[in-house]
C-alpha cells in the first residue's frame, strides 16, 4: 500500500515513532501531502528534542517563514549557541531586520548581550553596517554606550569600520564620542573614536564627531598619543586641519616617549605632512624624545635626505642640538649638515665625543657609511679640532689607534694620516 493512501491518523503515528529528526525530515519530504500534514510535527520535534536549534538556523540565514512557524509552536527564543549567540543576536549580526523585529515582538530582549563577549545587538549591527537593524534597535531604546568585554561601544565599532551613516545615527541618538576603549589588553590601547578615525583617514567620521562638540581633540590614549598625533603619523592633512581648527591643544603634546605630532610625521616619513606642519605657527620642530632624539636625527637615521634637506633649510631647526645617543646617527647627520655654515663641527655629545671622534671609531650600531669620506669632509672645513678630548680623555687619534684590526683595513690609512697633528 502506498504512503499516500494511508489515513492521516496512521501517518501521524508513524511520524511520532521516528526518533531521528533527520529521518522525520526525510519522511515529511516524501510527498506534498505528507509535507502539509506533518510539517508542524517536524517543528515540534525540533523544539522538544533539539532545543529549538532550527530557530538559530532560521535567524542566521534569514528564513522568515521558518521563524514564524517555530515561534507559533512555542520555540525557545532565548536559546544560545556555542558562541553565546541568541537567535535575535544572529539576526542582528547577519542583517535580518524583519527577523530581529519579529523576535523582539515575541519576547526577545533588545538589551541582551553575548555572555562570552558582552557584545550587544547594537554592537553587532553597528560593526557590520546593518543600518536597518540599527534603526530598529534604536527605536527599541537600547543602551547606546554599553561596552563589551573588549571595552568597546557600538559607536567605536562603527568608527573603526568607517560606517559613516551608522556613526551619524548613533551620535544623533546621543552616543558618547568621548568614551575610550578601556581594555588594557586591547590593541587599541585606550583610543577614542576620534583618535581611530583620525589615523584611518575617515574625514567624514572625524567631522561628525567634532560636530557634537563632545569629542576631545586633546584626549590621550594609553601611550599618551592624541588624535593629532595619529593624524600626523598617517599623513592625514585634511583631518589634522579640522582637528587644529577645533583646538590647537594637541599640536605640541608629547606622548609617553616624548614624541610630538611633528616627531611622528618625520618618523613615519610623511614629507607632505612635515611641510604642512612647518607652516603652522608655534609648532615645535626641535622636540627631543626621552632619548634626546630630535626629528632631524630621525630623518637622518631613516636616510630621508629629502626630509633632512627640508628641515635644514628651515631657519627654526636647531642643527646643533645635542643628541644624547650620538652613536645612532651622529656621523651621518654631520655629513649631511656640513653645507650649513652655522653647524658646530666640534660639537660634543654626552660622552664628550665629536663627529670626528665617531667617524674614525664608529660603533657597530652606526649604519654603513664611508667613514673615510666623512673624515675628509670634516677636515676639509678647516675648523675641526683634531686634538679634542672626550670624557675619557681620548682624542680622535687615540680612538683610531685603539680600534685595532677593525679599523686598520684598506682605505683607512688616509684617515690616520689626516688626524695625526702636523
Short mmCIF file of C-alpha atoms in Angstrom, two decimals:
data_model
loop_
_atom_site.label_atom_id
_atom_site.label_comp_id
_atom_site.label_asym_id
_atom_site.label_seq_id
_atom_site.Cartn_x
_atom_site.Cartn_y
_atom_site.Cartn_z
CA UNK A 1 0.00 0.00 0.00
CA UNK A 2 1.39 3.44 -0.95
CA UNK A 3 2.04 6.01 1.80
CA UNK A 4 -0.21 8.50 0.06
CA UNK A 5 -3.18 6.21 0.58
CA UNK A 6 -2.69 5.73 4.33
CA UNK A 7 -5.05 7.51 6.73
CA UNK A 8 -3.74 10.70 8.28
CA UNK A 9 -4.01 9.23 11.77
CA UNK A 10 -1.69 6.38 10.80
CA UNK A 11 0.79 8.74 9.18
CA UNK A 12 0.88 10.80 12.37
CA UNK A 13 1.58 7.67 14.42
CA UNK A 14 4.41 6.73 12.08
CA UNK A 15 5.95 10.21 12.40
CA UNK A 16 5.77 10.07 16.19
CA UNK A 17 7.61 6.75 16.14
CA UNK A 18 10.60 8.28 14.36
CA UNK A 19 13.25 9.31 16.90
CA UNK A 20 15.71 10.87 14.48
CA UNK A 21 14.95 14.37 13.29
CA UNK A 22 16.80 13.52 10.11
CA UNK A 23 14.52 10.54 9.46
CA UNK A 24 11.44 12.59 10.27
CA UNK A 25 12.54 15.32 7.88
CA UNK A 26 13.04 12.75 5.11
CA UNK A 27 9.62 11.26 5.83
CA UNK A 28 7.93 14.67 5.72
CA UNK A 29 9.53 15.41 2.35
CA UNK A 30 8.26 12.22 0.75
CA UNK A 31 5.37 14.00 -0.97
CA UNK A 32 3.28 17.16 -0.79
CA UNK A 33 0.53 15.58 1.30
CA UNK A 34 2.98 14.42 3.97
CA UNK A 35 4.66 17.83 3.99
CA UNK A 36 1.43 19.70 4.69
CA UNK A 37 0.26 17.10 7.18
CA UNK A 38 3.47 16.60 9.17
CA UNK A 39 5.45 19.83 8.77
CA UNK A 40 4.22 21.12 12.13
CA UNK A 41 5.23 17.82 13.71
CA UNK A 42 8.76 18.35 12.42
CA UNK A 43 8.95 21.78 14.09
CA UNK A 44 7.58 20.41 17.35
CA UNK A 45 10.12 17.60 17.28
CA UNK A 46 12.95 20.10 16.87
CA UNK A 47 11.65 22.21 19.73
CA UNK A 48 11.20 19.24 22.05
CA UNK A 49 14.24 17.12 21.24
CA UNK A 50 16.77 19.54 19.67
CA UNK A 51 16.36 22.56 21.87
CA UNK A 52 14.79 24.77 19.18
CA UNK A 53 18.03 24.66 17.18
CA UNK A 54 16.09 25.32 13.97
CA UNK A 55 15.37 28.83 15.22
CA UNK A 56 19.08 29.57 15.37
CA UNK A 57 19.44 28.37 11.77
CA UNK A 58 16.44 30.41 10.60
CA UNK A 59 17.71 33.58 12.31
CA UNK A 60 21.20 33.20 10.87
CA UNK A 61 20.03 32.66 7.29
CA UNK A 62 17.05 34.98 7.27
CA UNK A 63 14.30 32.36 6.94
CA UNK A 64 11.29 34.44 7.93
CA UNK A 65 8.55 31.81 7.43
CA UNK A 66 10.53 29.20 9.33
CA UNK A 67 11.00 31.68 12.17
CA UNK A 68 7.26 32.40 12.26
CA UNK A 69 6.36 28.70 12.37
CA UNK A 70 8.84 27.99 15.15
CA UNK A 71 7.55 30.91 17.19
CA UNK A 72 3.97 29.72 16.66
CA UNK A 73 4.98 26.34 18.09
CA UNK A 74 6.47 27.97 21.22
CA UNK A 75 10.12 27.66 20.25
CA UNK A 76 12.58 28.93 22.86
CA UNK A 77 13.66 32.33 21.51
CA UNK A 78 16.28 32.72 24.27
CA UNK A 79 18.47 29.75 23.33
CA UNK A 80 22.21 30.34 22.89
CA UNK A 81 24.65 28.55 20.63
CA UNK A 82 28.23 27.53 21.45
CA UNK A 83 29.40 31.10 20.75
CA UNK A 84 26.91 32.57 23.20
CA UNK A 85 24.69 33.98 20.45
CA UNK A 86 20.90 34.09 20.68
CA UNK A 87 18.58 33.98 17.64
CA UNK A 88 17.99 37.73 17.83
CA UNK A 89 21.73 38.29 18.12
CA UNK A 90 22.35 36.24 14.99
CA UNK A 91 19.62 38.08 13.11
CA UNK A 92 21.20 41.41 14.10
CA UNK A 93 24.66 40.23 13.15
CA UNK A 94 23.59 38.96 9.72
CA UNK A 95 21.34 41.91 8.84
CA UNK A 96 17.91 40.28 9.01
CA UNK A 97 15.84 43.24 10.16
CA UNK A 98 12.44 41.54 9.80
CA UNK A 99 13.51 38.59 11.94
CA UNK A 100 15.01 40.93 14.54
CA UNK A 101 11.69 42.76 14.80
CA UNK A 102 9.73 39.51 14.78
CA UNK A 103 11.76 38.10 17.66
CA UNK A 104 11.58 41.35 19.62
CA UNK A 105 7.80 41.42 19.19
CA UNK A 106 7.64 37.92 20.63
CA UNK A 107 9.67 38.49 23.76
CA UNK A 108 13.33 38.67 22.76
CA UNK A 109 15.19 41.27 24.81
CA UNK A 110 16.70 44.18 22.83
CA UNK A 111 19.24 44.68 25.63
CA UNK A 112 20.54 41.12 25.51
CA UNK A 113 24.30 40.63 25.45
CA UNK A 114 26.50 37.75 24.42
CA UNK A 115 27.67 36.19 27.72
CA UNK A 116 31.06 35.36 26.22
CA UNK A 117 31.93 38.66 24.54
CA UNK A 118 29.43 41.01 26.26
CA UNK A 119 28.55 42.27 22.77
CA UNK A 120 25.14 43.89 22.38
CA UNK A 121 22.73 43.60 19.46
CA UNK A 122 23.53 47.20 18.60
CA UNK A 123 27.23 46.44 18.65
CA UNK A 124 26.85 43.57 16.16
CA UNK A 125 24.67 45.62 13.83
CA UNK A 126 26.85 48.74 14.02
CA UNK A 127 30.08 46.87 13.31
CA UNK A 128 28.57 45.21 10.23
CA UNK A 129 26.93 48.43 8.94
CA UNK A 130 23.42 46.96 9.16
CA UNK A 131 21.64 50.30 9.09
CA UNK A 132 18.06 48.99 9.10
CA UNK A 133 18.75 46.77 12.08
CA UNK A 134 20.41 49.69 13.88
CA UNK A 135 17.30 51.82 13.28
CA UNK A 136 15.04 49.09 14.63
CA UNK A 137 17.15 48.69 17.75
CA UNK A 138 17.34 52.43 18.34
CA UNK A 139 13.54 52.56 18.23
CA UNK A 140 13.54 49.96 21.00
CA UNK A 141 15.55 52.34 23.17
CA UNK A 142 18.63 50.14 23.52
CA UNK A 143 21.54 51.36 25.63
CA UNK A 144 23.89 53.31 23.36
CA UNK A 145 27.15 53.31 25.27
CA UNK A 146 27.24 49.82 26.73
CA UNK A 147 30.73 48.36 26.50
CA UNK A 148 31.58 44.80 25.58
CA UNK A 149 34.31 42.66 27.14
CA UNK A 150 36.85 44.47 24.94
CA UNK A 151 35.82 47.85 26.31
CA UNK A 152 34.25 48.93 23.02
CA UNK A 153 30.88 50.55 22.36
CA UNK A 154 28.71 50.32 19.25
CA UNK A 155 29.97 53.76 18.21
CA UNK A 156 33.57 52.60 18.50
CA UNK A 157 32.91 49.66 16.17
CA UNK A 158 31.11 51.88 13.64
CA UNK A 159 34.00 54.35 13.62
CA UNK A 160 36.56 51.55 13.46
CA UNK A 161 34.93 50.24 10.29
CA UNK A 162 34.25 53.68 8.80
CA UNK A 163 30.46 53.30 8.70
CA UNK A 164 29.56 57.00 8.41
CA UNK A 165 25.77 56.58 8.33
CA UNK A 166 25.71 54.37 11.41
CA UNK A 167 28.06 56.78 13.21
CA UNK A 168 25.70 59.64 12.46
CA UNK A 169 22.66 57.63 13.59
CA UNK A 170 24.31 56.79 16.90
CA UNK A 171 25.53 60.34 17.51
CA UNK A 172 22.09 61.78 16.75
CA UNK A 173 20.63 59.47 19.38
CA UNK A 174 23.18 60.65 21.93
CA UNK A 175 26.07 58.17 21.81
CA UNK A 176 29.07 59.50 23.75
CA UNK A 177 32.01 60.15 21.37
CA UNK A 178 34.45 60.74 24.22
CA UNK A 179 34.34 57.19 25.58
CA UNK A 180 37.58 55.36 25.02
CA UNK A 181 38.48 51.71 24.76
CA UNK A 182 39.20 50.70 28.36
CA UNK A 183 40.52 47.17 27.85
CA UNK A 184 44.20 47.33 28.83
CA UNK A 185 44.90 44.25 26.72
CA UNK A 186 43.25 45.64 23.62
CA UNK A 187 45.43 46.59 20.66
CA UNK A 188 43.53 49.88 20.56
CA UNK A 189 45.05 50.86 23.93
CA UNK A 190 42.57 53.38 25.24
CA UNK A 191 41.92 55.17 21.98
CA UNK A 192 38.76 57.19 21.43
CA UNK A 193 36.60 57.02 18.29
CA UNK A 194 38.11 60.37 17.22
CA UNK A 195 41.63 59.01 17.56
CA UNK A 196 40.78 55.94 15.50
CA UNK A 197 39.00 57.94 12.79
CA UNK A 198 41.91 60.40 12.60
CA UNK A 199 44.53 57.72 12.00
CA UNK A 200 42.38 55.84 9.48
CA UNK A 201 41.71 58.89 7.32
CA UNK A 202 37.96 58.90 7.96
CA UNK A 203 37.39 62.63 7.42
CA UNK A 204 33.59 62.35 7.30
CA UNK A 205 33.56 60.49 10.61
CA UNK A 206 36.01 62.98 12.14
CA UNK A 207 33.76 65.87 11.15
CA UNK A 208 30.70 64.10 12.55
CA UNK A 209 32.47 63.56 15.85
CA UNK A 210 33.76 67.13 16.04
CA UNK A 211 30.31 68.48 15.25
CA UNK A 212 28.99 67.05 18.51
CA UNK A 213 31.35 69.32 20.47
CA UNK A 214 31.89 66.37 22.81
CA UNK A 215 34.86 64.70 21.15
CA UNK A 216 38.07 65.65 22.97
CA UNK A 217 40.78 66.68 20.50
CA UNK A 218 43.36 66.56 23.29
CA UNK A 219 42.44 63.11 24.62
CA UNK A 220 45.42 60.83 25.20
CA UNK A 221 45.43 57.06 24.78
CA UNK A 222 47.44 54.64 26.91
CA UNK A 223 50.62 55.65 25.07
CA UNK A 224 49.93 59.33 25.55
CA UNK A 225 49.10 59.88 21.88
CA UNK A 226 46.38 62.29 20.74
CA UNK A 227 44.18 62.28 17.62
CA UNK A 228 46.52 64.97 16.22
CA UNK A 229 49.49 62.67 16.78
CA UNK A 230 47.81 59.80 14.95
CA UNK A 231 46.73 62.04 12.07
CA UNK A 232 50.26 63.41 11.70
CA UNK A 233 51.81 59.94 11.68
CA UNK A 234 49.46 58.72 8.96
CA UNK A 235 49.75 61.83 6.80
CA UNK A 236 46.12 62.95 7.15
CA UNK A 237 46.48 66.66 6.30
CA UNK A 238 42.77 67.41 5.87
CA UNK A 239 41.98 65.74 9.16
CA UNK A 240 44.73 67.48 11.08
CA UNK A 241 43.45 70.81 9.74
CA UNK A 242 39.99 70.02 11.10
CA UNK A 243 41.42 68.95 14.45
CA UNK A 244 43.60 72.03 14.87
CA UNK A 245 40.77 74.33 13.80
CA UNK A 246 38.71 72.83 16.60
CA UNK A 247 41.50 73.10 19.14
CA UNK A 248 45.26 73.54 18.92
CA UNK A 249 45.80 71.87 22.28
CA UNK A 250 47.35 68.77 20.73
CA UNK A 251 49.78 70.31 18.28
CA UNK A 252 52.83 70.01 20.56
CA UNK A 253 51.64 67.50 23.13
CA UNK A 254 54.20 64.78 23.84
CA UNK A 255 53.37 61.11 24.23
CA UNK A 256 54.90 58.85 26.86
CA UNK A 257 58.07 58.53 24.78
CA UNK A 258 58.36 62.29 24.42
CA UNK A 259 57.32 62.38 20.76
CA UNK A 260 55.13 65.16 19.36
CA UNK A 261 52.90 65.09 16.25
CA UNK A 262 55.78 66.70 14.32
CA UNK A 263 58.14 63.97 15.55
CA UNK A 264 55.74 61.29 14.35
CA UNK A 265 55.35 62.90 10.93
CA UNK A 266 59.13 62.77 10.46
CA UNK A 267 59.50 59.26 11.90
CA UNK A 268 56.77 57.95 9.57
CA UNK A 269 58.38 59.73 6.59
CA UNK A 270 55.30 61.89 5.93
CA UNK A 271 57.07 64.63 3.97
CA UNK A 272 53.91 66.48 2.89
CA UNK A 273 52.67 66.47 6.47
CA UNK A 274 56.02 67.83 7.65
CA UNK A 275 55.78 70.65 5.08
CA UNK A 276 52.28 71.45 6.31
CA UNK A 277 53.28 71.46 9.98
CA UNK A 278 56.30 73.66 9.28
CA UNK A 279 53.88 76.36 8.13
CA UNK A 280 51.94 76.36 11.40
CA UNK A 281 52.91 78.94 14.00
CA UNK A 282 54.18 77.70 17.34
CA UNK A 283 54.85 74.17 16.10
CA UNK A 284 57.94 72.91 17.90
CA UNK A 285 60.19 71.46 15.20
CA UNK A 286 63.07 70.62 17.57
CA UNK A 287 61.37 68.43 20.20
CA UNK A 288 63.53 65.80 21.83
CA UNK A 289 62.10 62.47 22.89
CA UNK A 290 63.12 60.82 26.14
CA UNK A 291 66.28 59.52 24.44
CA UNK A 292 67.20 63.01 23.32
CA UNK A 293 66.49 62.28 19.66
CA UNK A 294 65.17 65.11 17.51
CA UNK A 295 63.10 64.92 14.30
CA UNK A 296 66.22 65.94 12.36
CA UNK A 297 68.10 62.98 13.76
CA UNK A 298 65.23 60.64 12.89
CA UNK A 299 65.18 61.93 9.32
CA UNK A 300 68.87 61.10 9.08
CA UNK A 301 68.52 57.67 10.66
CA UNK A 302 65.76 56.91 8.16
CA UNK A 303 68.10 58.02 5.35
CA UNK A 304 65.47 60.50 4.18
CA UNK A 305 67.77 63.02 2.50
CA UNK A 306 64.82 64.97 1.12
CA UNK A 307 63.39 65.26 4.61
CA UNK A 308 66.75 66.29 6.05
CA UNK A 309 67.09 68.95 3.37
CA UNK A 310 63.58 70.21 4.11
CA UNK A 311 64.37 70.52 7.80
CA UNK A 312 67.83 72.01 7.39
CA UNK A 313 66.50 74.72 5.11
CA UNK A 314 64.14 75.89 7.85
CA UNK A 315 65.62 78.67 9.97
CA UNK A 316 63.97 77.32 13.12
CA UNK A 317 65.74 73.98 13.00
CA UNK A 318 68.43 73.51 15.62
CA UNK A 319 71.21 71.76 13.74
CA UNK A 320 73.48 71.88 16.78
CA UNK A 321 71.06 70.11 19.08
CA UNK A 322 72.97 67.64 21.22
CA UNK A 323 71.71 64.13 20.77
CA UNK A 324 72.27 62.02 23.87
CA UNK A 325 72.56 58.86 21.77
CA UNK A 326 75.04 60.15 19.23
CA UNK A 327 76.07 56.70 18.01
CA UNK A 328 72.62 56.27 16.43
CA UNK A 329 73.42 58.64 13.61
CA UNK A 330 75.67 61.47 14.69
CA UNK A 331 78.20 60.88 11.91
CA UNK A 332 75.54 60.65 9.23
CA UNK A 333 73.80 63.81 10.28
CA UNK A 334 77.05 65.78 10.46
CA UNK A 335 77.92 64.70 6.94
CA UNK A 336 74.58 65.92 5.64
CA UNK A 337 74.67 69.21 7.54
CA UNK A 338 78.14 70.37 6.57
CA UNK A 339 76.57 72.58 3.93
CA UNK A 340 75.26 74.96 6.59
CA UNK A 341 77.83 77.43 7.81
CA UNK A 342 76.43 77.63 11.32
CA UNK A 343 76.88 73.96 12.10
CA UNK A 344 79.18 73.29 15.06
CA UNK A 345 81.80 70.93 13.63
CA UNK A 346 83.27 70.27 17.06
CA UNK A 347 80.00 69.81 18.95
CA UNK A 348 80.32 67.17 21.67
CA UNK A 349 77.71 64.64 22.73
CA UNK A 350 77.01 63.47 26.28
CA UNK A 351 80.21 61.39 26.23
CA UNK A 352 82.26 64.34 25.03
CA UNK A 353 82.87 62.85 21.59
CA UNK A 354 82.90 64.96 18.44
CA UNK A 355 81.80 63.98 14.92
CA UNK A 356 85.46 63.31 14.03
CA UNK A 357 85.81 61.01 17.03
CA UNK A 358 82.81 58.96 15.89
CA UNK A 359 83.94 58.96 12.27
CA UNK A 360 87.34 57.43 13.00
CA UNK A 361 85.98 54.95 15.55
CA UNK A 362 82.27 54.26 14.91
CA UNK A 363 80.21 51.79 16.90
CA UNK A 364 78.53 48.76 15.38
CA UNK A 365 75.13 50.45 15.69
CA UNK A 366 76.00 53.01 13.02
CA UNK A 367 74.64 52.42 9.55
CA UNK A 368 77.33 51.54 6.96
CA UNK A 369 78.78 54.77 5.63
CA UNK A 370 82.08 55.80 4.14
CA UNK A 371 83.82 57.00 7.29
CA UNK A 372 86.92 57.88 5.30
CA UNK A 373 84.84 60.26 3.16
CA UNK A 374 83.23 61.79 6.24
CA UNK A 375 86.61 62.36 7.87
CA UNK A 376 87.87 64.02 4.71
CA UNK A 377 84.81 66.26 4.52
CA UNK A 378 85.16 67.24 8.16
CA UNK A 379 88.85 68.03 7.79
CA UNK A 380 88.19 69.99 4.59
CA UNK A 381 86.27 72.59 6.57
CA UNK A 382 89.48 73.67 8.28
CA UNK A 383 87.59 74.03 11.56
CA UNK A 384 87.95 70.57 13.08
CA UNK A 385 89.72 70.24 16.41
CA UNK A 386 91.74 67.05 15.90
CA UNK A 387 93.02 67.21 19.48
CA UNK A 388 89.61 67.42 21.18
CA UNK A 389 89.38 65.05 24.14
CA UNK A 390 86.23 63.23 25.17
CA UNK A 391 85.09 62.48 28.72
CA UNK A 392 87.50 59.55 28.90
CA UNK A 393 90.42 61.71 27.81
CA UNK A 394 90.64 60.15 24.35
CA UNK A 395 91.40 62.14 21.20
CA UNK A 396 90.25 61.08 17.72
CA UNK A 397 93.78 59.76 17.08
CA UNK A 398 93.84 57.67 20.25
CA UNK A 399 90.38 56.31 19.40
CA UNK A 400 91.63 55.33 15.96
CA UNK A 401 94.76 53.63 17.25
CA UNK A 402 92.82 51.78 19.94
CA UNK A 403 90.34 50.39 17.42
CA UNK A 404 92.86 47.80 16.24
CA UNK A 405 92.27 45.50 13.28
CA UNK A 406 88.61 46.54 12.90
CA UNK A 407 89.63 49.99 11.69
CA UNK A 408 93.02 49.34 10.06
CA UNK A 409 91.97 47.96 6.74
CA UNK A 410 92.32 49.06 3.15
CA UNK A 411 91.39 52.68 2.64
CA UNK A 412 91.78 53.73 6.29
CA UNK A 413 95.41 54.83 6.10
CA UNK A 414 94.43 58.32 4.83
CA UNK A 415 92.35 58.75 7.97
CA UNK A 416 95.35 58.00 10.15
CA UNK A 417 97.42 60.49 8.20
CA UNK A 418 94.70 63.12 8.43
CA UNK A 419 94.22 63.04 12.18
CA UNK A 420 97.90 62.97 13.15
CA UNK A 421 98.74 66.54 14.20
CA UNK A 422 101.23 68.13 11.85
#
